[in-house]
Tab-separated table of C-alpha atoms (C1' of nucleotides) in Angstrom:
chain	number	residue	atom	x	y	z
A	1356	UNK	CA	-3.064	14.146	-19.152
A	1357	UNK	CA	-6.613	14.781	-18.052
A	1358	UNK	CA	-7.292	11.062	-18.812
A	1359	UNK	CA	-5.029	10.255	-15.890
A	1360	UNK	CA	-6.710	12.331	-13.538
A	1361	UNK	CA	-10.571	11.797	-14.564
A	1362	UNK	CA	-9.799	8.288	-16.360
A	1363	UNK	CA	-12.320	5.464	-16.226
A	1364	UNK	CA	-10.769	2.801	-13.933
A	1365	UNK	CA	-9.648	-0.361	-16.055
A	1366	UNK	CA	-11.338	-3.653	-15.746
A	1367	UNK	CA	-14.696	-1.749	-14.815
A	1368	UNK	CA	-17.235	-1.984	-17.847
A	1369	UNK	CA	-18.442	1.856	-18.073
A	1370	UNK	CA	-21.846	2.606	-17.157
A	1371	UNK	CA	-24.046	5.680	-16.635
A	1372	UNK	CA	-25.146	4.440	-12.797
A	1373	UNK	CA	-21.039	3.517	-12.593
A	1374	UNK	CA	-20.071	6.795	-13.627
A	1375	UNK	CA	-22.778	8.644	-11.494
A	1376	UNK	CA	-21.785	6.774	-8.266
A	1377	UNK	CA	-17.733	7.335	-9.084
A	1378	UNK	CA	-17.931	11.112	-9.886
A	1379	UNK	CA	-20.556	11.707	-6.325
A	1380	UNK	CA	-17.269	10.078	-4.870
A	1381	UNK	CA	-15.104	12.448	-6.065
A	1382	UNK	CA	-16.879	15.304	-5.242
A	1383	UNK	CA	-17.433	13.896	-1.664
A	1384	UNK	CA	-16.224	15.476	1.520
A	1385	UNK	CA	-16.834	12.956	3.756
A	1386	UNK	CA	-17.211	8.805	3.563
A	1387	UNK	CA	-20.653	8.126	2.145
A	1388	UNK	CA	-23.708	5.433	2.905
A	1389	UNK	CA	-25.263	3.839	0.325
A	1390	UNK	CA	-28.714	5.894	0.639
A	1391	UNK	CA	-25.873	9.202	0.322
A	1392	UNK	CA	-25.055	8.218	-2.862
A	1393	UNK	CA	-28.377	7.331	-4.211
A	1394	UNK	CA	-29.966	10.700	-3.293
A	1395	UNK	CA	-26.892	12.733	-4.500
A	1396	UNK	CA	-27.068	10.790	-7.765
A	1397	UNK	CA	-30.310	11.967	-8.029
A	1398	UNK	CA	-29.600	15.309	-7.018
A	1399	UNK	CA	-27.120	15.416	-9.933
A	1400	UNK	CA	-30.070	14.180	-12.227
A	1401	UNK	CA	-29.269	10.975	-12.507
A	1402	UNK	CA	-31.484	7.575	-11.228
A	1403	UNK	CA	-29.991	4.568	-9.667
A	1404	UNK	CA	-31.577	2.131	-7.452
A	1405	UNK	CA	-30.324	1.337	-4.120
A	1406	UNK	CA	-29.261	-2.345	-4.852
A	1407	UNK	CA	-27.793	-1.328	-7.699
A	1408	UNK	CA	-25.723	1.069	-5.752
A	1409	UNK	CA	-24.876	-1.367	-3.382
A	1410	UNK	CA	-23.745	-4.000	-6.033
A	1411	UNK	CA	-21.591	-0.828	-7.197
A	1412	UNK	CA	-20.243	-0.123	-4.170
A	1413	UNK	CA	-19.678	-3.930	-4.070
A	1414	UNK	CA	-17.510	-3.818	-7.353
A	1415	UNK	CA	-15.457	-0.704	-6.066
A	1416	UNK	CA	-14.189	-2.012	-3.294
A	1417	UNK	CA	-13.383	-5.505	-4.641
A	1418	UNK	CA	-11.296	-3.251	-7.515
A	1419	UNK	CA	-9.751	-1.571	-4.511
A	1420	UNK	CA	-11.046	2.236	-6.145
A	1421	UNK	CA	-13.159	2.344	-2.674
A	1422	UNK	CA	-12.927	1.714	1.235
A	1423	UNK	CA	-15.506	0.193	3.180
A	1424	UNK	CA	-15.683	1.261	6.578
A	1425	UNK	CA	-17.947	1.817	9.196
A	1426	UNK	CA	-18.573	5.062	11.886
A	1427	UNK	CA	-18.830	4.511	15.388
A	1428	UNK	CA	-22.293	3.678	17.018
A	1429	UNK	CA	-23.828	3.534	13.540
A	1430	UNK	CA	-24.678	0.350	11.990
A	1431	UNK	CA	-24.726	1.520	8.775
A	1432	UNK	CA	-21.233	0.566	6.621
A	1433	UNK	CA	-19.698	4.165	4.438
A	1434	UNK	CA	-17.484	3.699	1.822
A	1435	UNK	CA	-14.897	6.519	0.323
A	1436	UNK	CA	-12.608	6.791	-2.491
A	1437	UNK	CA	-9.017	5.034	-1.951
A	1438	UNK	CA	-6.955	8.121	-2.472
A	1439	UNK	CA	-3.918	5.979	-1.180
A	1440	UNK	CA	-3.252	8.186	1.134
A	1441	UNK	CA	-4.488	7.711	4.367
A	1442	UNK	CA	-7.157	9.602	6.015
A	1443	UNK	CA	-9.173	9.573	9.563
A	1444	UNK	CA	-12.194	10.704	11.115
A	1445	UNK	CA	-12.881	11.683	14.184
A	1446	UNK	CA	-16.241	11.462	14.961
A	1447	UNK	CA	-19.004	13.077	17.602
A	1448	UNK	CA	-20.382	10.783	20.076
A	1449	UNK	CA	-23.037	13.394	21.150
A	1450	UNK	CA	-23.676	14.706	17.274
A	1451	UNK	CA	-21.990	12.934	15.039
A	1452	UNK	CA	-20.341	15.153	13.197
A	1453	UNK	CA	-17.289	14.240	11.203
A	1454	UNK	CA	-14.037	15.542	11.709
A	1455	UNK	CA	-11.132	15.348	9.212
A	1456	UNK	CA	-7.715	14.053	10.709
A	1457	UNK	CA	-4.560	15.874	9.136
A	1458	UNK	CA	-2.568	13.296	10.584
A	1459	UNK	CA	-1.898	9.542	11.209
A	1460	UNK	CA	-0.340	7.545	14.066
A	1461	UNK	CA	0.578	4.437	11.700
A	1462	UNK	CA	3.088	6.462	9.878
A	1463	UNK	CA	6.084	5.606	12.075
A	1464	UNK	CA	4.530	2.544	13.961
A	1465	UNK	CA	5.271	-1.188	13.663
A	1466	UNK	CA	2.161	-3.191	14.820
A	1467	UNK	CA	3.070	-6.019	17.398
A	1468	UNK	CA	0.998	-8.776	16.650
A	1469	UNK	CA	0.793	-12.113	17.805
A	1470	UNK	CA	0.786	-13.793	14.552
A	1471	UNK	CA	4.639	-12.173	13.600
A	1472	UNK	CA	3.997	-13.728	9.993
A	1473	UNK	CA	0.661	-11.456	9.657
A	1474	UNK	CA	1.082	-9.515	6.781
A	1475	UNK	CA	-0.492	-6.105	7.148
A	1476	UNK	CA	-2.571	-4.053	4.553
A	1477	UNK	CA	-3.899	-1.746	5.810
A	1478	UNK	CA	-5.804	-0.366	8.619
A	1479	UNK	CA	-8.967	1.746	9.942
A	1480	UNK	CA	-8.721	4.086	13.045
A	1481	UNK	CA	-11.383	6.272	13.994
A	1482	UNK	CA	-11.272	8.689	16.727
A	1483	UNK	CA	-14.022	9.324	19.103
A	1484	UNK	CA	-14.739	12.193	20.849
A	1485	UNK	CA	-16.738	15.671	21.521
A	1486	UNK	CA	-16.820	18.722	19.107
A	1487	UNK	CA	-16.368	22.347	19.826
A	1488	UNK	CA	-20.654	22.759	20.058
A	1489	UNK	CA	-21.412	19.193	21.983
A	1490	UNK	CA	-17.905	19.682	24.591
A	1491	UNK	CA	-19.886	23.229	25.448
A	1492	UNK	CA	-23.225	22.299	25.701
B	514	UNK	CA	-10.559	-7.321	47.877
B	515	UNK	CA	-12.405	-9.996	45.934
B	516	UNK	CA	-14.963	-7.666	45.897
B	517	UNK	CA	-13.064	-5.076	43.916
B	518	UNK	CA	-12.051	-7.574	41.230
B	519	UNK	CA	-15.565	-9.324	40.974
B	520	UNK	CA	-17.332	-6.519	42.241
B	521	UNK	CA	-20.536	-5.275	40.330
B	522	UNK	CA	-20.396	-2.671	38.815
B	523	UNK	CA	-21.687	0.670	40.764
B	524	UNK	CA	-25.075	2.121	39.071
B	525	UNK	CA	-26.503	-1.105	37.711
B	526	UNK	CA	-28.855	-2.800	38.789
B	527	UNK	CA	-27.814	-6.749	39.025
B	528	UNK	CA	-30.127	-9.114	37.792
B	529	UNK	CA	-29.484	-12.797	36.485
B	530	UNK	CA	-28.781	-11.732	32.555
B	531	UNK	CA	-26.779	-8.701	33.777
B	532	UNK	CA	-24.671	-11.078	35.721
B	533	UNK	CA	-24.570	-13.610	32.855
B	534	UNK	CA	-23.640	-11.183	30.381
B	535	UNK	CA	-20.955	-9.853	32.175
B	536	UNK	CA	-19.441	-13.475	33.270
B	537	UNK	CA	-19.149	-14.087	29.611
B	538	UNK	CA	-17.081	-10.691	28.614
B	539	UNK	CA	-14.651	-11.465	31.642
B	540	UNK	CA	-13.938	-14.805	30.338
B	541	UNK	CA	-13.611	-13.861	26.211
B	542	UNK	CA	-10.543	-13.433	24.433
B	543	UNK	CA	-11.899	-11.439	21.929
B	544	UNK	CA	-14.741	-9.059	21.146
B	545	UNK	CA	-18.082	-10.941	21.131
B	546	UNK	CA	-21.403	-10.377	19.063
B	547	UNK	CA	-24.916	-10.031	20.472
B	548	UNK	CA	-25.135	-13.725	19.421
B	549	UNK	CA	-22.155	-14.732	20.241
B	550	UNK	CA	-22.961	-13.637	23.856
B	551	UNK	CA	-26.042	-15.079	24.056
B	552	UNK	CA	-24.990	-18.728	22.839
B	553	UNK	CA	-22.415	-18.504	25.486
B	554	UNK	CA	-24.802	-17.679	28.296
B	555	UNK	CA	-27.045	-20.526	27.291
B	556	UNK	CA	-23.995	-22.377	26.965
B	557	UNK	CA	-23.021	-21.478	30.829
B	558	UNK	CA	-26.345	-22.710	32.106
B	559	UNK	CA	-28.425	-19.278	31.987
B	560	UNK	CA	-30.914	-18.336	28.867
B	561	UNK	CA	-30.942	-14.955	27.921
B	562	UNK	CA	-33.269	-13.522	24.941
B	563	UNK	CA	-31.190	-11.960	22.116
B	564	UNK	CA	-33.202	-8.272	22.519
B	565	UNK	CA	-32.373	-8.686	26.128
B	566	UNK	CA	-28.832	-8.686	25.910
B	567	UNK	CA	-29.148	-5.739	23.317
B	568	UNK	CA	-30.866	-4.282	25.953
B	569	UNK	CA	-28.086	-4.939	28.245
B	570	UNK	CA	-25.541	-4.223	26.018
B	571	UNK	CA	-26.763	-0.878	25.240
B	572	UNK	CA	-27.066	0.210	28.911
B	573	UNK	CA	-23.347	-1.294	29.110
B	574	UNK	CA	-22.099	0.745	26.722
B	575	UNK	CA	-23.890	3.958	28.404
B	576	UNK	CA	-22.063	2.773	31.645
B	577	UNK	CA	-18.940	2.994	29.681
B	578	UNK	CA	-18.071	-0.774	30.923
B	579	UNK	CA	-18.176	-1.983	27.797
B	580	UNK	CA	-17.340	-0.670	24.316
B	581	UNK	CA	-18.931	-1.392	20.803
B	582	UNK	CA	-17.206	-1.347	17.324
B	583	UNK	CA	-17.611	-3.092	14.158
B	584	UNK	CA	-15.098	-5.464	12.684
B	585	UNK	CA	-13.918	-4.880	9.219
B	586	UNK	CA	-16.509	-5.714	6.330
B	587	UNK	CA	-18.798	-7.344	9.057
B	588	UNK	CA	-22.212	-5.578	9.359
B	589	UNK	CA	-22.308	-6.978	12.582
B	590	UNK	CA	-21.228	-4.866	15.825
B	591	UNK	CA	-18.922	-6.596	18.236
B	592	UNK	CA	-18.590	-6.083	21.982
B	593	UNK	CA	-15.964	-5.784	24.384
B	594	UNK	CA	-15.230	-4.899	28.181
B	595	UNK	CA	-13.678	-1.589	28.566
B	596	UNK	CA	-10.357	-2.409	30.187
B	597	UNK	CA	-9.154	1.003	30.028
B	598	UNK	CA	-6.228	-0.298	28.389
B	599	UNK	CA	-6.316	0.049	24.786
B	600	UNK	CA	-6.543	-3.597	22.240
B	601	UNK	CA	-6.124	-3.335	19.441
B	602	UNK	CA	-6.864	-6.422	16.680
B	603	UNK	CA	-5.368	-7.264	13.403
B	604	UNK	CA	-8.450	-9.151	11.018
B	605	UNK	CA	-7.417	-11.483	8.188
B	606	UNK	CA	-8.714	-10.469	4.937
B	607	UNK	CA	-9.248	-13.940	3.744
B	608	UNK	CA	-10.433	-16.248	6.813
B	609	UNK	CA	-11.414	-13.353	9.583
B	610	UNK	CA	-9.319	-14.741	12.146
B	611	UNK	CA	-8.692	-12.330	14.852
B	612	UNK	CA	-5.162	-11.564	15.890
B	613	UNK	CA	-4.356	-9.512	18.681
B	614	UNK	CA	-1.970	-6.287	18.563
B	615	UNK	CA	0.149	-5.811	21.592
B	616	UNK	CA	0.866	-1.932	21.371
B	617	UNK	CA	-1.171	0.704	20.738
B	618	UNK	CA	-0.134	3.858	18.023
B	619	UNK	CA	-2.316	6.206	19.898
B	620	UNK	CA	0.184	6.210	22.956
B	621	UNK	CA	2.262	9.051	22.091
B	622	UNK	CA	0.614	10.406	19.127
B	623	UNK	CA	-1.705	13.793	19.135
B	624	UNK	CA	-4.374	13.744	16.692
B	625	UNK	CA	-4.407	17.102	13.913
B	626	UNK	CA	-8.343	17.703	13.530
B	627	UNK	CA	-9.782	20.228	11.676
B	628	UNK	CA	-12.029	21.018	14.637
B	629	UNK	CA	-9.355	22.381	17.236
B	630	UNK	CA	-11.426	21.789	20.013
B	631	UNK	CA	-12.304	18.503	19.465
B	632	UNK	CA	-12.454	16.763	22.755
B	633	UNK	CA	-10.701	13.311	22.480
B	634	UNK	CA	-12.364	10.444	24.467
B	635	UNK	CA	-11.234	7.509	22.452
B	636	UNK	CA	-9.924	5.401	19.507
B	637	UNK	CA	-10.610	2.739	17.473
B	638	UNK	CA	-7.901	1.002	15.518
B	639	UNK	CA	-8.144	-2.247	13.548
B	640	UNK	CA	-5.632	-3.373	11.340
B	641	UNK	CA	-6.472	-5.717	8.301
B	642	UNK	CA	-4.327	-7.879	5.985
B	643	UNK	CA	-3.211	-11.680	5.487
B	644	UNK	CA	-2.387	-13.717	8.606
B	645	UNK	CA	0.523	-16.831	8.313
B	646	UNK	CA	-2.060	-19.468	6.865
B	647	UNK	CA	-3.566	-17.204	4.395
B	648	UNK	CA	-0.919	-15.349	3.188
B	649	UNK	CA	1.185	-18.580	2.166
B	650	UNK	CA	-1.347	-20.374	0.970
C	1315	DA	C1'	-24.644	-11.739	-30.442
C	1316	DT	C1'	-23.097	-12.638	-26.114
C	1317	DT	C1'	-22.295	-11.428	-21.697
C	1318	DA	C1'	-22.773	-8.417	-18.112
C	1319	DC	C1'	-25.579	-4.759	-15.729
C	1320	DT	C1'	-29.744	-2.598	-13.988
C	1321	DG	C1'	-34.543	-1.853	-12.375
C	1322	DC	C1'	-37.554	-3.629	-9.497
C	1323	DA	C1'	-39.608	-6.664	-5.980
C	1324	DA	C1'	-39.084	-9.534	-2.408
C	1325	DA	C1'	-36.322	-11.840	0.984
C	1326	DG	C1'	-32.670	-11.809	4.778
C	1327	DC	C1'	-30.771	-10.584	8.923
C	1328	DA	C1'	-29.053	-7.784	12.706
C	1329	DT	C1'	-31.122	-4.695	15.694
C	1330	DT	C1'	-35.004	-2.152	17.912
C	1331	DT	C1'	-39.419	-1.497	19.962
C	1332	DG	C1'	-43.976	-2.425	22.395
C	1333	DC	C1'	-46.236	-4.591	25.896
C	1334	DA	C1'	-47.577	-7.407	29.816
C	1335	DG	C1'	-45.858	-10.106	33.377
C	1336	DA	C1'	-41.841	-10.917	36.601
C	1337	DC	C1'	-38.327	-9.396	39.430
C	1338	DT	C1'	-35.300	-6.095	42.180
C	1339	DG	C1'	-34.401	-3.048	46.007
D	981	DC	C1'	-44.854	-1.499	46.580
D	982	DA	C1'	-42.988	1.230	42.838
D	983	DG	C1'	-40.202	1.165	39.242
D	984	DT	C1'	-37.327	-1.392	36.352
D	985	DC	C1'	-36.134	-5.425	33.626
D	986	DT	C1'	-37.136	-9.423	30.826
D	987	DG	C1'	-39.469	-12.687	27.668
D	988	DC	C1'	-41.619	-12.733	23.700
D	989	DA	C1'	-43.497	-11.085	19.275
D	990	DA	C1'	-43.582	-8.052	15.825
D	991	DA	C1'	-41.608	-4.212	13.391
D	992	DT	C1'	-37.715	-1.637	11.396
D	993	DG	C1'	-34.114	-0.587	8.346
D	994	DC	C1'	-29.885	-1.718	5.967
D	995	DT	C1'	-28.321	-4.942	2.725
D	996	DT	C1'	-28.701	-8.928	-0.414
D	997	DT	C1'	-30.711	-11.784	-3.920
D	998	DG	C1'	-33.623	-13.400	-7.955
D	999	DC	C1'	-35.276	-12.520	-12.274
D	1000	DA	C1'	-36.336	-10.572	-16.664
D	1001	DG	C1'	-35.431	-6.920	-19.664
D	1002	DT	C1'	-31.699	-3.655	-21.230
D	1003	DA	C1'	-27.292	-2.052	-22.403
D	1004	DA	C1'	-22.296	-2.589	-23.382
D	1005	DT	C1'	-18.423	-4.418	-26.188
DNA sequence: ATTACTGCAAAGCATTTGCAGACTG
DNA sequence: CAGTCTGCAAATGCTTTGCAGTAAT
C-alpha cells in the first residue's frame, strides 16, 4: 500500500538526482523553476547540477508525472507535479505572490473552437491580479 | 470618428516604430513574438531594431494596450492587443498550430482563492491538445 | 557488459541594458 | 530646447548541448 502512494514511477530508471528532484516535488507548495529545485535539493543534502535538473524536468514531463507551465510576466518556465487534478494560480502583478485557486472554470465548460475536430487535453489558466498587501498599498 | 478607431493611443508618444508596431498588432490574427513583429514591420516597409520593439512592447504592456503571455512549452513570450474582450487559443501539442476559442470560461465563473481579497484584473487561459491533422494522423 | 545518466563546461537564444546620436512636442 | 526614443553593441540569464566518466540493470 505505501508503494502506491510513494512508488517509483515505471519506465523511469531510478536515480539519486531522480529521486531528489521527485520527492522536492512532492513536498512543494507551489510550481517550481529549475534553479528552485536545484537549491532545495541541496538544501535536503543532496547535489544536482542545473542541466541535469533540467534534462529531469525534461523526462517528467514527457512521462506526464510533471506540468510545464509558465507565470505571468516571468520568462522563466515552472513545472509541478500532475496530481490529475486540476489546480490554478492566481498570481500578483505588483508582487508576485502566488495564490492557490480552490476552484476551476473548465469543470462545466465546452471550449468552442474553430477547429470542431480539436481534441482537447488539457489546459493552463492563470489568474492575474492584486493581493490583499499590493490592492492596499 | 475615424479618429476614434485609428486614433493613437492617449499617453504615448507617436513615433515611426510606435506607429509600426501598432499597425502590425491591428492587422494579426494571432498573438505575435518580438520577432515576429519585427519581421513584419520590415516586411511593411519600416525597420525596427529587435530591443526597440522590446522597448515598445514593454511600455505597451504598461499602457495596458497590449497584453503579454507565453504559449505552451514555448520559452518565448507572445504579444497581443488588449481588445478588452477576452481570446482565448487552443495550441496543438504536436504541430503548434494556433486555434482560436470562441467563448471564454471566465464569463460567469468567480474564482475561490486562498487570498480573499485578491483583486482580480485578469485571466489567462490556453487550452492544449491534438488539432484535426494531428490527431488522425 | 551494455546502455543510460550525470557532472561539468561551453554554447544558444530570447531578452535587457548602456550609451550616444536622433527625433518629438 | 529639453527630454525622450532609437539604433546599435554588448551583456545577462535561462536553457540546451557535447563529451567523457560513472552508475544502473
Amino acid at each position: 500500500m505505501k508503494e502506491l502512494q510513494t512508488g517509483w514511477p515505471q519506465n523511469i530508471k531510478k536515480t539519486k538526482p531522480r529521486e531528489w528532484v521527485l520527492s522536492v516535488f512532492e513536498n512543494a507548495q507551489k510550481p517550481l523553476s529549475a534553479m528552485d529545485i536545484c537549491s532545495q535539493v541541496e538544501k535536503n543534502g543532496g547535489s544536482v547540477w542545473l542541466s541535469t535538473v533540467y534534462r529531469i524536468l525534461e523526462l517528467f514531463v514527457e512521462k506526464g508525472l510533471v506540468i510545464k507551465t509558465t507565470v505571468m510576466n516571468s520568462d522563466m518556465a515552472v513545472y509541478e507535479l500532475n496530481r490529475y487534478q486540476h489546480k490554478h494560480y492566481a498570481v500578483c502583478m505588483s508582487c508576485h505572490k502566488i495564490v492557490t485557486m480552490k476552484n476551476c472554470p473548465m469543470e462545466k465548460f465546452v471550449p468552442k473552437l474553430e477547429d470542431d475536430d480539436f481534441h482537447v487535453m488539457g489546459h493552463n489558466l492563470e489568474v492575474y491580479g492584486y493581493c490583499r498587501k499590493c490592492s492596499t498599498k
